[in-house]
XYZ file of C-alpha atoms in Angstrom:
455
model
C -4.305 38.065 109.359
C -1.610 37.681 106.688
C -2.593 36.694 103.142
C -1.981 33.013 102.300
C -1.983 31.469 98.826
C -1.144 28.057 97.417
C 0.084 27.484 93.869
C -0.312 23.980 92.475
C 2.912 23.306 90.566
C 2.490 19.531 90.324
C 0.267 16.566 91.227
C -2.690 18.594 89.943
C -4.984 16.269 87.963
C -2.078 13.847 87.740
C -0.343 11.479 90.154
C 3.266 12.653 89.890
C 5.335 15.800 90.322
C 4.099 16.889 93.769
C 5.029 20.560 94.251
C 3.032 23.158 96.188
C 4.177 26.746 96.612
C 2.860 28.384 99.774
C 3.063 32.144 100.192
C 2.245 33.532 103.656
C 3.045 37.193 104.115
C 6.784 37.546 103.499
C 7.392 33.789 103.946
C 7.645 31.597 100.838
C 7.654 27.804 101.303
C 7.239 24.715 99.209
C 5.652 21.460 100.263
C 7.396 18.661 98.332
C 9.455 19.152 95.207
C 8.937 16.128 92.992
C 9.575 15.302 89.373
C 6.944 14.253 86.869
C 6.919 10.672 85.607
C 4.882 8.850 82.989
C 3.471 10.774 80.023
C 6.007 12.518 77.792
C 4.086 15.797 78.040
C 4.502 15.672 81.819
C 8.149 14.595 81.742
C 8.929 17.565 79.513
C 7.693 19.834 82.311
C 10.631 18.655 84.423
C 13.058 20.534 82.207
C 11.334 23.892 82.665
C 12.236 26.319 85.473
C 9.592 26.797 88.125
C 7.396 29.872 87.553
C 8.115 31.207 91.057
C 10.915 33.273 92.596
C 13.006 30.305 93.728
C 15.700 32.400 95.504
C 12.953 33.806 97.775
C 12.007 30.348 99.059
C 13.148 29.889 102.654
C 12.209 26.254 103.214
C 11.092 23.142 101.328
C 9.020 20.784 103.493
C 9.112 17.108 102.499
C 6.266 14.703 103.252
C 8.448 11.710 102.286
C 11.328 10.556 100.127
C 9.760 9.178 96.922
C 11.110 10.561 93.651
C 7.810 12.143 92.630
C 8.059 14.205 95.847
C 11.799 15.018 95.882
C 13.184 14.485 92.370
C 13.082 18.148 91.326
C 15.230 19.307 94.262
C 18.540 19.371 92.312
C 16.959 21.565 89.640
C 15.992 24.048 92.381
C 19.658 24.654 93.143
C 20.238 25.643 89.519
C 17.461 28.215 89.950
C 19.003 29.784 93.030
C 17.506 27.952 96.017
C 19.663 28.394 99.119
C 17.191 27.634 101.897
C 16.728 24.527 104.039
C 15.025 21.227 103.182
C 13.087 19.849 106.147
C 11.854 16.304 106.770
C 11.927 13.440 109.253
C 15.226 11.605 109.740
C 14.205 8.444 107.820
C 12.632 10.535 105.038
C 15.853 12.458 104.523
C 17.869 9.226 104.646
C 15.598 7.755 101.949
C 15.746 10.969 99.912
C 19.547 10.931 100.033
C 19.642 7.344 98.735
C 17.098 7.993 95.989
C 18.722 11.219 94.780
C 22.177 9.649 94.615
C 20.884 6.556 92.844
C 18.783 8.582 90.400
C 21.688 10.885 89.576
C 23.843 7.882 88.751
C 21.098 6.426 86.543
C 20.560 9.789 84.789
C 24.270 10.062 84.032
C 24.542 6.451 82.851
C 21.468 6.710 80.604
C 22.665 9.975 79.083
C 26.065 8.412 78.378
C 24.421 5.313 76.871
C 22.061 7.400 74.732
C 24.945 9.471 73.396
C 27.043 6.388 72.701
C 24.270 4.474 70.920
C 22.583 7.512 69.364
C 18.974 6.743 70.276
C 18.165 10.093 71.916
C 16.606 12.957 69.957
C 18.733 15.353 72.003
C 22.332 16.058 70.998
C 23.925 15.633 73.365
C 21.579 13.867 75.772
C 22.013 15.392 79.231
C 21.307 13.930 82.667
C 18.323 15.479 84.426
C 20.658 16.103 87.344
C 24.152 15.006 88.251
C 25.695 13.256 91.232
C 27.416 16.500 92.165
C 24.031 18.278 92.272
C 22.513 15.488 94.357
C 25.322 15.864 96.913
C 24.735 19.624 97.048
C 21.049 19.050 97.823
C 21.842 16.687 100.694
C 23.894 19.421 102.388
C 20.682 21.457 102.767
C 18.801 18.703 104.642
C 17.583 19.504 108.166
C 15.928 16.861 110.368
C 12.646 17.524 112.190
C 10.949 15.434 114.910
C 7.495 13.866 114.701
C 4.482 15.548 116.310
C 6.309 18.649 117.538
C 5.529 22.130 116.285
C 8.518 23.824 114.640
C 8.480 27.617 114.546
C 9.546 28.874 111.125
C 8.552 32.506 111.384
C 6.166 34.951 112.970
C 2.795 33.174 113.343
C 4.025 30.226 111.228
C 4.703 26.779 112.678
C 4.884 23.312 111.110
C 4.220 19.784 112.362
C 5.013 16.428 110.739
C 2.752 13.426 111.605
C 3.149 9.679 110.895
C 1.587 8.541 107.608
C 2.508 4.898 106.974
C 3.071 4.568 103.187
C 6.887 4.294 103.395
C 9.363 4.636 106.225
C 9.607 8.286 107.268
C 6.413 9.360 105.477
C 4.261 12.055 107.059
C 1.463 14.479 106.515
C 2.320 18.104 107.209
C 0.270 20.698 109.058
C 1.193 24.357 108.576
C -0.322 26.619 111.252
C -0.558 30.227 110.106
C -2.197 32.705 112.437
C -4.364 30.020 114.006
C -5.466 28.421 110.709
C -4.404 24.836 109.949
C -3.319 23.945 106.406
C -2.977 20.153 106.098
C -1.006 18.530 103.261
C -1.785 14.811 103.278
C 1.318 13.604 101.443
C 0.817 9.980 100.380
C -1.317 7.999 102.812
C -0.453 4.419 103.691
C -2.674 1.392 104.192
C -4.467 0.242 107.294
C -3.183 -3.027 108.809
C -0.005 -2.949 106.716
C 2.443 -5.791 107.372
C 5.390 -3.398 107.663
C 4.136 -0.048 108.899
C 1.747 1.321 111.503
C -1.588 2.885 110.570
C -1.473 6.524 109.435
C -2.273 9.093 112.120
C -5.424 11.099 111.442
C -5.603 14.891 111.573
C -7.896 16.405 114.207
C -8.293 19.844 112.659
C -7.996 21.159 109.101
C -9.164 24.566 107.920
C -7.715 23.829 104.483
C -6.849 20.327 103.312
C -4.878 19.070 100.311
C -5.723 15.380 100.012
C -4.120 12.748 97.795
C -6.539 10.768 95.615
C -4.439 8.107 93.882
C -7.023 5.386 94.546
C -9.967 7.712 95.108
C -12.221 5.742 92.771
C -11.620 2.204 93.979
C -11.101 -0.278 96.739
C -8.066 -2.509 96.760
C -9.279 -6.002 95.926
C -9.394 -8.696 98.566
C -6.594 -10.760 97.055
C -5.092 -13.905 98.467
C -1.537 -12.662 98.075
C 0.152 -15.732 99.479
C -1.720 -18.237 97.326
C -1.218 -16.126 94.203
C 2.520 -15.992 94.835
C 2.618 -19.733 95.559
C 0.850 -20.438 92.259
C 3.191 -18.158 90.268
C 6.279 -19.614 91.944
C 5.177 -23.221 91.328
C 4.500 -22.407 87.677
C 7.894 -20.740 87.374
C 9.552 -23.879 88.724
C 7.555 -26.206 86.445
C 8.344 -24.123 83.345
C 11.940 -23.456 84.402
C 11.310 -19.777 83.929
C 11.748 -16.472 85.701
C 9.336 -14.594 87.939
C 10.252 -10.922 87.526
C 8.902 -8.476 90.099
C 9.551 -4.804 89.301
C 9.533 -3.124 92.673
C 9.814 0.265 94.273
C 12.987 0.240 96.366
C 11.301 1.727 99.421
C 8.686 -0.238 101.408
C 7.491 -2.483 98.557
C 10.788 -4.304 98.175
C 11.103 -4.871 101.920
C 7.488 -6.030 102.081
C 8.026 -8.510 99.235
C 11.144 -9.867 100.921
C 9.167 -10.362 104.131
C 6.270 -12.165 102.400
C 8.543 -14.432 100.339
C 10.654 -15.329 103.344
C 7.570 -16.119 105.470
C 6.205 -18.383 102.722
C 9.476 -20.289 102.698
C 9.687 -20.338 106.499
C 6.184 -21.859 106.651
C 7.176 -24.492 104.025
C 4.627 -23.135 101.568
C 7.181 -22.645 98.773
C 10.363 -24.605 97.984
C 13.821 -23.089 98.155
C 13.735 -21.382 94.755
C 16.590 -18.885 94.333
C 15.477 -15.331 95.113
C 17.627 -12.463 93.834
C 17.104 -8.909 95.055
C 18.720 -6.693 92.419
C 18.236 -3.169 93.656
C 21.300 -1.466 95.096
C 19.039 1.333 96.249
C 16.672 -1.150 97.881
C 19.573 -2.730 99.760
C 20.623 0.725 100.994
C 17.042 1.320 102.128
C 17.212 -1.850 104.211
C 19.965 -0.149 106.195
C 17.593 2.768 106.860
C 15.093 0.270 108.281
C 17.817 -1.024 110.592
C 18.573 2.520 111.777
C 14.957 3.449 112.553
C 13.228 0.375 114.058
C 10.546 2.470 115.812
C 9.018 3.355 112.424
C 7.960 -0.200 111.436
C 6.725 -3.520 112.786
C 9.191 -6.214 111.596
C 10.985 -8.026 114.444
C 14.788 -7.911 114.197
C 14.967 -11.717 113.948
C 12.781 -11.675 110.829
C 14.989 -9.005 109.321
C 18.115 -11.095 109.767
C 16.382 -14.213 108.410
C 15.275 -12.381 105.254
C 18.857 -11.389 104.515
C 20.172 -14.909 104.961
C 17.543 -16.418 102.658
C 18.048 -14.152 99.626
C 20.889 -13.171 97.323
C 21.456 -9.412 97.302
C 22.839 -8.367 93.920
C 25.043 -5.292 93.990
C 27.233 -5.054 90.878
C 26.022 -4.897 87.298
C 28.295 -7.861 86.583
C 26.241 -9.862 89.079
C 23.070 -8.743 87.282
C 24.328 -10.524 84.159
C 25.308 -13.572 86.181
C 21.786 -13.680 87.543
C 20.331 -13.437 84.031
C 22.605 -16.265 82.866
C 21.718 -18.475 85.849
C 19.734 -21.351 84.196
C 17.733 -22.221 87.294
C 14.092 -21.224 87.799
C 14.280 -18.066 89.887
C 12.580 -15.039 91.359
C 14.103 -11.645 90.643
C 12.938 -8.547 92.515
C 14.446 -5.453 90.867
C 13.860 -1.721 90.592
C 11.931 0.189 89.411
C 8.283 -0.316 90.333
C 6.759 1.296 87.238
C 9.599 0.050 84.961
C 10.719 3.622 84.285
C 14.406 2.771 84.798
C 16.738 0.699 86.926
C 17.992 -2.882 86.752
C 14.600 -4.369 85.813
C 15.075 -3.003 82.276
C 18.110 -5.207 81.674
C 16.219 -8.326 82.819
C 13.283 -7.473 80.560
C 15.482 -7.124 77.476
C 16.516 -10.771 77.965
C 13.289 -12.355 79.202
C 10.292 -10.346 77.977
C 10.017 -12.378 74.767
C 9.940 -15.731 76.623
C 6.628 -17.405 77.436
C 8.021 -18.914 80.648
C 8.618 -15.417 82.074
C 6.052 -13.867 84.400
C 6.123 -10.149 85.144
C 4.338 -9.439 88.428
C 3.349 -5.768 88.834
C 2.815 -4.965 92.497
C 1.783 -1.326 92.722
C 0.297 1.704 91.033
C 1.339 2.120 87.395
C 1.172 5.762 86.340
C -0.161 6.734 82.941
C 2.539 6.616 80.266
C 4.935 4.307 82.149
C 6.127 0.964 80.796
C 4.354 -0.732 83.688
C 1.050 0.823 82.651
C 1.624 -0.231 79.050
C 2.204 -3.844 80.105
C -0.889 -3.675 82.279
C -2.914 -2.490 79.284
C -1.725 -5.388 77.110
C 1.120 -3.875 75.101
C 2.544 -6.301 72.528
C 5.978 -4.676 72.634
C 7.936 -2.451 74.978
C 10.575 0.125 74.039
C 13.698 -0.167 76.177
C 17.001 1.625 75.500
C 15.725 2.740 72.108
C 14.712 -0.753 70.929
C 11.360 -2.564 70.795
C 11.056 -5.893 72.628
C 8.221 -8.302 71.925
C 6.039 -9.186 74.930
C 5.495 -12.941 75.232
C 5.729 -12.984 79.026
C 2.665 -13.382 81.194
C 1.771 -10.138 82.986
C 0.041 -10.291 86.379
C -1.087 -7.364 88.529
C -1.272 -7.508 92.322
C -3.075 -4.353 93.452
C -3.487 -5.079 97.134
C 0.249 -4.626 97.783
C -0.097 -0.944 96.972
C 1.388 1.409 99.558
C -1.434 3.909 98.908
C -4.685 4.084 100.840
C -7.743 3.140 98.805
C -11.060 5.011 98.730
C -12.512 3.689 102.030
C -9.177 4.321 103.773
C -8.980 7.863 102.400
C -12.501 8.581 103.604
C -11.762 7.073 106.995
C -8.621 9.210 107.361
C -10.901 12.265 107.382
C -13.180 10.914 110.086
C -11.435 12.464 113.119
C -11.421 16.034 111.769
C -13.582 17.892 114.296
C -14.256 21.063 112.318
C -15.696 21.644 108.854
C -12.797 22.510 106.524
C -13.305 25.711 104.569
C -11.847 24.082 101.436
C -10.652 20.612 100.453
C -8.412 20.274 97.393
C -7.856 16.908 95.741
C -4.325 16.323 94.477
C -2.059 13.446 93.408
C -4.602 11.519 91.334
C -5.882 11.061 87.828
C -9.047 13.006 87.053
C -11.528 10.088 87.089
C -10.331 9.087 90.566
C -10.576 12.682 91.758
C -14.123 13.141 90.491
C -15.326 10.002 92.251
C -13.618 10.897 95.533
C -14.948 14.446 95.348
C -18.510 13.126 95.203
C -17.870 10.665 98.026
C -16.491 13.358 100.356
C -19.315 15.749 99.540
C -21.930 13.047 100.132
C -20.438 11.746 103.390
C -19.150 14.929 105.007
C -20.879 17.767 103.173
C -17.560 19.591 102.686
C -16.611 21.902 99.817
C -14.223 19.995 97.514
C -12.242 21.410 94.582
C -9.990 19.854 91.935
C -7.255 22.388 91.111
C -5.534 22.606 87.748
C -1.820 22.611 87.029
C -0.261 26.014 87.874
C -3.472 27.288 89.465
C -3.067 29.727 92.367
C -5.678 29.815 95.118
C -5.823 32.627 97.682
C -7.086 31.107 100.921
C -6.953 34.004 103.376
């Protein structure tokens, strides 16, 4: 039996930066390659080279296309990576969109910071460039669902449906008969857009996400809450701003808002979708209809009912539009994107409502708003918060504690080790106790840069 070790290079006692180095004999792999978001101390880690022999890596396996799982890929090329990047077809399509969009944002923000002089770095540099993003895409290789792929002697890999976002999977690495399961990010049960996550049947070693390991998503009446916020927005002639992740959340919001209108539960208030990346993602949905549950007729109706904003000039036209309106714009944790421009013009108005619709990582602007911040720093300036801030947790794309526990229920063996990843420490501690109490399994919480020898 060859020696196998896993090094936790990200998402260890934190939610972002998923990166796991797997060494199996003479084969070196990585599962996910994400960038850190949120706290400054974490973001600074993004600029450091990985403490592994990157040129030796033969493959990077992607669970899905979110930035905190793929955003470090361009930096790998600088460090000598020349292998292949493997994922499902929709995951790679999403990753391509996100990398290109992020590169453009990085370059624009660096240029703006240098022009206006608000960066401490001289000059401010983009985290990666559009040229580097294009080079990464050339290394993409598509894999099918639920079929073992042989990567080397006694090493095979399988990708299995996960919900969460289109293309998302959990990954099983089979090495000499042992199954190493990497959960990726698990989706919700009974999601409006996506099917339920598939459950693993065997796991000798399991790395399990724990984002909501300490809580249940509340039983919220989403439709009535939205109706109330929309009616108030109309009465006050204000703006309902919804920062949204471009993948899954934006499409889900479009579906809910359109259905409310279609059922005559809200009036025809203008709805602007200002996320070029989100619009590109809609095309991915059109290309891969077997991955989700929306009928084609509903898809077409959503498009007809909403205004898709593409150019930055149209962003300003939308801001200047005096009508009460709904604006759905990226990004979901207010870390960048078009939502920042809207906030600079509306955050100090009492007839603005900011609706947060997903997890807000520690250190992000979204988390600060959630915690009652009186001002928000955007583009080097502080903006007073007079807007009403509302949080809608049940639209999260992450499984909650009962769903995480249920996902383990079909595993027929007793795993030798379970490692909790992709969560903040309080959530991990609670989930650890729950798994130990229910299943009697051995559960560990690894630290950043910890290496564990498993065989």
